[in-house]
Short mmCIF file of C-alpha atoms in Angstrom, two decimals:
data_model
loop_
_atom_site.label_atom_id
_atom_site.label_comp_id
_atom_site.label_asym_id
_atom_site.label_seq_id
_atom_site.Cartn_x
_atom_site.Cartn_y
_atom_site.Cartn_z
CA UNK A 1 120.25 121.25 122.61
CA UNK A 2 121.70 124.44 121.30
CA UNK A 3 122.89 124.66 117.61
CA UNK A 4 126.45 125.79 117.16
CA UNK A 5 127.27 129.09 115.52
CA UNK A 6 128.65 127.25 112.43
CA UNK A 7 125.34 125.31 112.20
CA UNK A 8 123.24 128.44 112.57
CA UNK A 9 125.32 130.33 109.88
CA UNK A 10 125.01 127.30 107.48
CA UNK A 11 121.24 127.20 108.03
CA UNK A 12 120.81 130.88 107.33
CA UNK A 13 123.00 130.77 104.25
CA UNK A 14 121.04 127.85 102.71
CA UNK A 15 117.55 128.62 103.95
CA UNK A 16 116.27 129.32 100.49
CA UNK A 17 117.84 126.28 98.90
CA UNK A 18 116.12 123.15 97.67
CA UNK A 19 116.98 120.79 100.46
CA UNK A 20 117.05 117.53 98.23
CA UNK A 21 119.49 119.18 95.77
CA UNK A 22 121.56 120.57 98.72
CA UNK A 23 121.81 117.16 100.23
CA UNK A 24 123.11 115.60 97.07
CA UNK A 25 125.75 118.17 96.26
CA UNK A 26 126.94 118.70 99.83
CA UNK A 27 130.41 117.42 100.58
CA UNK A 28 129.79 115.39 103.59
CA UNK A 29 133.50 114.91 104.45
CA UNK A 30 133.98 118.57 104.32
CA UNK A 31 131.05 119.29 106.60
CA UNK A 32 131.43 116.11 108.82
CA UNK A 33 131.59 118.25 112.07
CA UNK A 34 128.31 120.05 110.98
CA UNK A 35 125.93 117.14 111.54
CA UNK A 36 124.47 117.31 108.01
CA UNK A 37 121.24 115.55 108.81
CA UNK A 38 120.52 117.98 111.56
CA UNK A 39 121.09 121.14 109.58
CA UNK A 40 119.17 119.83 106.73
CA UNK A 41 116.14 119.04 108.88
CA UNK A 42 116.51 122.63 110.40
CA UNK A 43 116.41 124.13 106.96
CA UNK A 44 113.20 122.18 106.21
CA UNK A 45 111.79 123.24 109.52
CA UNK A 46 112.57 126.97 108.87
CA UNK A 47 111.12 126.80 105.33
CA UNK A 48 107.90 125.35 106.82
CA UNK A 49 107.74 127.78 109.84
CA UNK A 50 108.06 130.88 107.77
CA UNK A 51 104.33 130.79 107.00
CA UNK A 52 103.05 128.11 109.13
CA UNK A 53 104.36 129.29 112.54
CA UNK A 54 105.87 132.88 112.04
CA UNK A 55 106.47 133.52 115.89
CA UNK A 56 108.59 130.36 116.01
CA UNK A 57 110.45 131.23 112.79
CA UNK A 58 111.29 134.71 114.21
CA UNK A 59 112.42 133.29 117.64
CA UNK A 60 116.13 132.65 117.63
CA UNK A 61 117.17 129.23 119.00
CA UNK A 62 114.00 127.24 117.99
CA UNK A 63 114.85 123.53 117.09
CA UNK A 64 112.60 121.87 114.54
CA UNK A 65 111.60 118.20 114.88
CA UNK A 66 111.34 115.52 111.93
CA UNK A 67 109.21 116.35 108.93
CA UNK A 68 106.26 114.21 110.12
CA UNK A 69 105.77 116.25 113.26
CA UNK A 70 106.01 119.41 111.21
CA UNK A 71 103.27 118.14 108.89
CA UNK A 72 100.78 117.19 111.59
CA UNK A 73 101.50 120.33 113.72
CA UNK A 74 98.81 122.93 113.73
CA UNK A 75 99.58 126.36 112.11
CA UNK A 76 100.03 129.28 114.43
CA UNK A 77 96.81 130.91 113.24
CA UNK A 78 94.69 127.83 114.15
CA UNK A 79 96.59 127.26 117.39
CA UNK A 80 95.53 130.88 118.34
CA UNK A 81 92.00 130.21 117.50
CA UNK A 82 91.98 127.17 119.86
CA UNK A 83 93.42 129.44 122.59
CA UNK A 84 90.60 131.86 122.02
CA UNK A 85 88.12 129.25 123.01
CA UNK A 86 89.43 129.07 126.59
CA UNK A 87 89.00 131.80 129.15
CA UNK A 88 92.36 133.07 130.79
CA UNK A 89 93.52 131.79 134.08
CA UNK A 90 91.69 128.59 133.56
CA UNK A 91 93.52 126.31 135.90
CA UNK A 92 95.28 123.19 134.51
CA UNK A 93 95.79 121.97 130.87
CA UNK A 94 97.03 118.47 129.91
CA UNK A 95 98.04 117.92 126.29
CA UNK A 96 98.16 114.07 125.87
CA UNK A 97 99.66 114.11 122.40
CA UNK A 98 102.30 116.86 122.60
CA UNK A 99 103.93 116.59 119.20
CA UNK A 100 105.72 119.74 118.02
CA UNK A 101 103.81 121.72 120.61
CA UNK A 102 102.49 124.60 118.59
CA UNK A 103 98.88 124.09 120.01
CA UNK A 104 100.31 123.50 123.53
CA UNK A 105 102.33 126.66 123.43
CA UNK A 106 99.26 128.74 122.35
CA UNK A 107 96.93 126.99 124.82
CA UNK A 108 99.39 127.11 127.79
CA UNK A 109 99.17 130.91 127.86
CA UNK A 110 95.45 130.59 128.94
CA UNK A 111 96.28 128.23 131.93
CA UNK A 112 98.04 128.62 135.28
CA UNK A 113 99.68 125.14 134.83
CA UNK A 114 100.11 123.14 131.57
CA UNK A 115 101.32 119.58 131.21
CA UNK A 116 102.87 118.40 127.77
CA UNK A 117 102.83 114.61 127.35
CA UNK A 118 104.59 112.98 124.60
CA UNK A 119 105.82 109.31 124.10
CA UNK A 120 108.69 110.18 121.81
CA UNK A 121 111.79 111.03 123.95
CA UNK A 122 113.48 113.25 121.14
CA UNK A 123 110.33 115.26 120.87
CA UNK A 124 110.17 115.89 124.51
CA UNK A 125 113.72 117.10 124.47
CA UNK A 126 113.05 119.46 121.63
CA UNK A 127 109.77 120.65 123.12
CA UNK A 128 111.41 121.33 126.57
CA UNK A 129 114.15 123.42 124.79
CA UNK A 130 111.64 125.33 122.54
CA UNK A 131 109.22 126.20 125.35
CA UNK A 132 112.15 127.72 127.26
CA UNK A 133 113.26 129.72 124.21
CA UNK A 134 109.64 130.89 123.81
CA UNK A 135 109.49 132.07 127.44
CA UNK A 136 106.59 129.87 128.41
CA UNK A 137 105.69 129.73 132.14
CA UNK A 138 104.11 127.18 134.39
CA UNK A 139 104.68 124.17 132.09
CA UNK A 140 106.12 120.72 132.61
CA UNK A 141 107.16 118.05 130.02
CA UNK A 142 106.40 114.34 130.52
CA UNK A 143 107.87 111.53 128.43
CA UNK A 144 105.12 109.05 128.49
CA UNK A 145 102.38 107.56 126.30
CA UNK A 146 99.30 109.70 126.61
CA UNK A 147 96.98 106.78 127.51
CA UNK A 148 99.32 105.65 130.27
CA UNK A 149 99.60 109.17 131.71
CA UNK A 150 95.75 109.53 131.41
CA UNK A 151 95.36 106.52 133.90
CA UNK A 152 97.20 108.24 136.72
CA UNK A 153 96.83 111.95 136.05
CA UNK A 154 95.04 114.23 138.51
CA UNK A 155 91.86 115.85 137.13
CA UNK A 156 92.35 119.00 135.00
CA UNK A 157 90.18 121.71 133.59
CA UNK A 158 91.02 120.67 129.99
CA UNK A 159 92.55 117.77 128.13
CA UNK A 160 93.75 118.40 124.51
CA UNK A 161 94.57 115.63 121.94
CA UNK A 162 95.74 115.66 118.33
CA UNK A 163 95.57 111.86 117.56
CA UNK A 164 98.22 110.60 115.19
CA UNK A 165 96.82 110.23 111.74
CA UNK A 166 99.30 107.59 110.54
CA UNK A 167 99.00 103.69 110.90
CA UNK A 168 101.72 101.32 111.88
CA UNK A 169 103.21 101.41 108.36
CA UNK A 170 103.15 105.21 108.00
CA UNK A 171 99.97 105.46 105.88
CA UNK A 172 97.61 108.38 106.35
CA UNK A 173 94.29 107.58 108.08
CA UNK A 174 91.21 109.59 108.86
CA UNK A 175 88.71 107.47 110.79
CA UNK A 176 88.67 108.04 114.58
CA UNK A 177 89.16 104.25 115.17
CA UNK A 178 92.30 104.21 113.06
CA UNK A 179 93.92 107.18 114.77
CA UNK A 180 96.24 106.79 117.77
CA UNK A 181 95.02 107.05 120.44
CA UNK A 182 91.57 105.87 119.52
CA UNK A 183 89.48 108.47 121.45
CA UNK A 184 86.27 106.58 121.04
CA UNK A 185 87.76 103.87 123.30
CA UNK A 186 89.20 106.26 126.04
CA UNK A 187 86.28 108.75 125.94
CA UNK A 188 84.80 107.90 129.29
CA UNK A 189 88.27 108.10 130.94
CA UNK A 190 88.90 111.49 129.39
CA UNK A 191 85.53 112.86 130.53
CA UNK A 192 86.23 111.57 133.92
CA UNK A 193 89.48 113.51 134.25
CA UNK A 194 88.55 116.82 132.62
CA UNK A 195 85.68 119.49 132.45
CA UNK A 196 86.47 120.00 128.89
CA UNK A 197 88.14 117.66 126.25
CA UNK A 198 89.14 119.24 122.95
CA UNK A 199 90.09 116.82 120.07
CA UNK A 200 91.63 117.83 116.63
CA UNK A 201 90.87 115.67 113.65
CA UNK A 202 91.50 115.77 109.92
CA UNK A 203 89.17 117.94 107.76
CA UNK A 204 88.47 114.72 105.85
CA UNK A 205 86.71 113.07 108.74
CA UNK A 206 82.98 112.36 108.37
CA UNK A 207 81.48 114.65 111.11
CA UNK A 208 78.16 112.66 111.37
CA UNK A 209 80.01 109.46 111.98
CA UNK A 210 82.34 111.13 114.49
CA UNK A 211 79.55 112.53 116.46
CA UNK A 212 78.10 108.91 116.84
CA UNK A 213 81.43 107.59 117.89
CA UNK A 214 82.23 110.25 120.42
CA UNK A 215 78.88 111.15 122.01
CA UNK A 216 78.53 114.13 124.50
CA UNK A 217 79.87 116.58 121.92
CA UNK A 218 79.01 120.16 122.93
CA UNK A 219 80.53 121.91 119.93
CA UNK A 220 82.19 121.14 116.55
CA UNK A 221 84.40 123.77 115.00
CA UNK A 222 85.15 123.51 111.42
CA UNK A 223 88.26 125.66 110.90
CA UNK A 224 89.46 127.11 107.61
CA UNK A 225 92.31 129.45 106.78
CA UNK A 226 91.82 131.58 103.69
CA UNK A 227 88.90 129.44 102.76
CA UNK A 228 90.89 126.07 102.89
CA UNK A 229 89.55 123.75 105.47
CA UNK A 230 92.37 122.79 107.81
CA UNK A 231 91.02 120.97 110.90
CA UNK A 232 87.93 119.82 112.80
CA UNK A 233 87.79 120.49 116.57
CA UNK A 234 85.37 118.33 118.75
CA UNK A 235 84.64 119.79 122.16
CA UNK A 236 83.43 117.17 124.72
CA UNK A 237 82.09 117.75 128.24
CA UNK A 238 80.39 115.47 130.73
CA UNK A 239 77.17 117.44 130.71
CA UNK A 240 76.78 118.04 126.95
CA UNK A 241 73.10 117.82 125.92
CA UNK A 242 73.18 119.27 122.32
CA UNK A 243 75.79 120.13 119.75
CA UNK A 244 76.46 123.54 118.23
CA UNK A 245 78.34 123.81 114.97
CA UNK A 246 80.87 126.78 114.43
CA UNK A 247 81.95 127.26 110.83
CA UNK A 248 85.06 129.47 111.08
CA UNK A 249 87.13 130.95 108.25
CA UNK A 250 90.29 132.65 109.37
CA UNK A 251 92.30 135.12 107.41
CA UNK A 252 96.03 136.10 108.05
CA UNK A 253 94.92 139.81 108.02
CA UNK A 254 93.02 139.10 111.38
CA UNK A 255 89.57 139.01 109.70
CA UNK A 256 87.35 136.13 110.62
CA UNK A 257 84.07 134.82 109.23
CA UNK A 258 82.08 132.77 111.86
CA UNK A 259 78.77 131.17 111.37
CA UNK A 260 76.88 129.12 114.07
CA UNK A 261 74.08 126.60 113.70
CA UNK A 262 72.59 123.51 115.33
CA UNK A 263 71.81 120.27 113.52
CA UNK A 264 68.25 120.68 114.67
CA UNK A 265 67.98 124.11 113.10
CA UNK A 266 69.52 122.86 109.79
CA UNK A 267 67.15 119.92 109.69
CA UNK A 268 63.92 121.77 110.45
CA UNK A 269 64.37 125.24 108.76
CA UNK A 270 62.26 125.83 105.69
CA UNK A 271 63.82 128.00 103.02
CA UNK A 272 62.60 129.31 99.60
CA UNK A 273 64.36 128.10 96.44
CA UNK A 274 65.07 130.53 93.64
CA UNK A 275 62.91 130.51 90.60
CA UNK A 276 65.52 132.36 88.75
CA UNK A 277 69.13 133.65 89.32
CA UNK A 278 69.08 137.16 90.75
CA UNK A 279 71.52 139.96 90.56
CA UNK A 280 73.97 138.45 93.00
CA UNK A 281 75.42 134.91 93.50
CA UNK A 282 76.91 133.58 96.82
CA UNK A 283 79.22 130.63 97.51
CA UNK A 284 79.53 129.73 101.17
CA UNK A 285 83.02 129.46 102.59
CA UNK A 286 84.59 126.02 102.91
CA UNK A 287 83.85 125.68 106.60
CA UNK A 288 80.08 126.07 106.04
CA UNK A 289 80.21 123.65 103.17
CA UNK A 290 82.02 121.08 105.33
CA UNK A 291 79.81 121.61 108.35
CA UNK A 292 76.69 121.26 106.27
CA UNK A 293 74.88 124.49 107.16
CA UNK A 294 73.29 124.69 103.84
CA UNK A 295 69.77 125.77 104.71
CA UNK A 296 70.64 127.69 107.95
CA UNK A 297 72.95 130.11 106.08
CA UNK A 298 70.22 130.84 103.56
CA UNK A 299 67.76 131.61 106.31
CA UNK A 300 70.18 133.71 108.31
CA UNK A 301 71.25 135.92 105.42
CA UNK A 302 67.99 136.05 103.46
CA UNK A 303 69.25 134.50 100.28
CA UNK A 304 67.63 131.90 98.08
CA UNK A 305 69.25 128.55 97.36
CA UNK A 306 69.41 127.60 93.65
CA UNK A 307 68.74 123.88 94.29
CA UNK A 308 68.59 121.55 97.12
CA UNK A 309 71.95 119.92 96.07
CA UNK A 310 73.82 122.96 94.42
CA UNK A 311 74.84 124.88 97.54
CA UNK A 312 74.88 128.15 95.67
CA UNK A 313 72.62 131.13 96.53
CA UNK A 314 71.19 134.25 94.91
CA UNK A 315 69.45 137.52 95.71
CA UNK A 316 68.33 140.71 94.07
CA UNK A 317 69.84 142.88 96.72
CA UNK A 318 73.50 142.73 97.82
CA UNK A 319 74.33 140.90 101.22
CA UNK A 320 77.76 142.12 101.77
CA UNK A 321 78.30 140.32 105.05
CA UNK A 322 77.59 136.84 103.64
CA UNK A 323 80.26 134.40 104.91
CA UNK A 324 81.88 133.38 101.58
CA UNK A 325 82.38 134.58 98.08
CA UNK A 326 79.93 137.14 96.55
CA UNK A 327 79.40 137.82 92.90
CA UNK A 328 77.69 140.26 90.71
CA UNK A 329 75.79 138.32 87.99
CA UNK A 330 76.36 139.21 84.39
CA UNK A 331 74.31 136.52 82.73
CA UNK A 332 73.01 133.12 83.10
CA UNK A 333 71.95 130.53 80.33
CA UNK A 334 71.23 127.03 79.54
CA UNK A 335 74.52 125.68 77.96
CA UNK A 336 73.10 124.43 74.80
CA UNK A 337 75.20 124.48 71.68
CA UNK A 338 73.90 127.85 70.44
CA UNK A 339 74.29 129.61 73.78
CA UNK A 340 77.65 128.26 74.46
CA UNK A 341 78.95 129.20 70.95
CA UNK A 342 77.77 132.87 71.42
CA UNK A 343 79.42 133.09 74.95
CA UNK A 344 82.68 131.72 73.66
CA UNK A 345 82.61 134.25 70.79
CA UNK A 346 83.01 136.97 73.51
CA UNK A 347 84.97 135.08 76.14
CA UNK A 348 88.39 133.41 76.07
CA UNK A 349 89.15 132.76 79.71
CA UNK A 350 87.26 132.36 82.99
CA UNK A 351 87.49 130.90 86.55
CA UNK A 352 85.31 127.92 86.54
CA UNK A 353 83.53 126.33 89.42
CA UNK A 354 81.27 123.29 89.29
CA UNK A 355 78.49 122.79 91.85
CA UNK A 356 76.00 119.89 91.22
CA UNK A 357 76.81 119.67 87.41
CA UNK A 358 77.44 116.67 85.34
CA UNK A 359 80.86 117.82 83.84
CA UNK A 360 84.03 118.60 85.79
CA UNK A 361 86.02 121.73 85.48
CA UNK A 362 88.61 119.97 83.34
CA UNK A 363 85.94 118.64 81.04
CA UNK A 364 84.37 122.08 80.50
CA UNK A 365 87.77 123.56 79.72
CA UNK A 366 88.50 120.77 77.25
CA UNK A 367 85.15 121.18 75.55
CA UNK A 368 85.17 124.96 75.41
CA UNK A 369 88.83 125.88 75.11
CA UNK A 370 88.44 128.37 78.05
CA UNK A 371 91.69 129.29 79.79
CA UNK A 372 92.06 129.81 83.52
CA UNK A 373 92.20 133.30 85.01
CA UNK A 374 90.83 136.76 84.41
CA UNK A 375 88.08 138.65 86.14
CA UNK A 376 85.18 136.61 84.92
CA UNK A 377 83.82 133.67 87.08
CA UNK A 378 81.79 130.88 85.56
CA UNK A 379 79.52 128.60 87.74
CA UNK A 380 78.12 125.35 86.17
CA UNK A 381 75.32 124.31 88.34
CA UNK A 382 71.75 123.10 88.61
CA UNK A 383 68.57 125.10 89.40
CA UNK A 384 64.85 124.38 89.94
CA UNK A 385 63.43 121.53 87.98
CA UNK A 386 66.88 120.09 87.66
CA UNK A 387 67.76 122.51 84.85
CA UNK A 388 71.41 122.80 84.01
CA UNK A 389 72.76 126.43 83.74
CA UNK A 390 75.99 128.43 83.46
CA UNK A 391 76.11 131.71 85.58
CA UNK A 392 78.79 134.30 84.91
CA UNK A 393 79.77 137.16 87.06
CA UNK A 394 82.51 139.23 88.70
CA UNK A 395 83.68 138.99 92.26
CA UNK A 396 82.78 141.76 94.67
#
């Protein structure tokens, strides 16, 4: 499955090009020996890999699969996070939904033996080639539907699944029951074959409904990259008694924000609500907001919530390690006509965020004429007694 020297040269020469435009203007007769469809798919793959999987991008000889597999594949940074959850030399891994294999490649380095299972024959050929190029050891590739392999497989320390989030006609789906395989149906078989089952889902999935569908979930990891929620990981084990939430925000610099809480803690903890906006304002990162750790984060970091539904926090003293964005407050006011007019006389642009407020960002911009950008941040939100306010500040 090696690319020819001519194909490699063409791919490097056109790597920065718009692939759609390139496909239209390419003389297919002239490049008949090139396999135009293949080289175009490789250009798309390299353009995706440059940021999403840099190790693969920088490894000579990697073959990229079709666009759909690239789209669903984990990024290298989130694949590395999954691998960090497993102690080294852990025995045997079985990945029942192989796909492009980015997660498998990262996880396999933590196991003595690893089995990649994929029903698509072309993906198996590509994966086998790429794993060899990457120098992975102790792996085997099996061309089989994951559910069929599950029936006959020997027990393993860990099973990993990333169910397909496309239906039979190619539409995106989110609910567990719509994904393939439907892990709510094969849950007991999975737990009978592995000490640990790790399942990746879309960040759009309703976590509460998923917990009810799956049962025996020991951990839920909400994983963001640069404050953009990317994926949900559900860890199942046969003896799981309670669930711990991990809200994780990864940065490409290597920095990580991590916040733990349990649903019981979140439900039972009592926190004070702010009577006024203090000197500092805090917005939790995307993972905490998705995980729903609204009260737990306030208790843990000693900040006050503005309103039960606003999910913004304040304090008079700075809390520099708060997991999210921190702002020094300049002013806050009720946005009546007089106050807004005075504010706009001094301000022409601001970065606007809406939290529990009747107007959208677009509506506020249209009504005020404020342009996007600058150093000033404006939060439109609700505080005690359902009072609507605007808070302005600069990011720290």
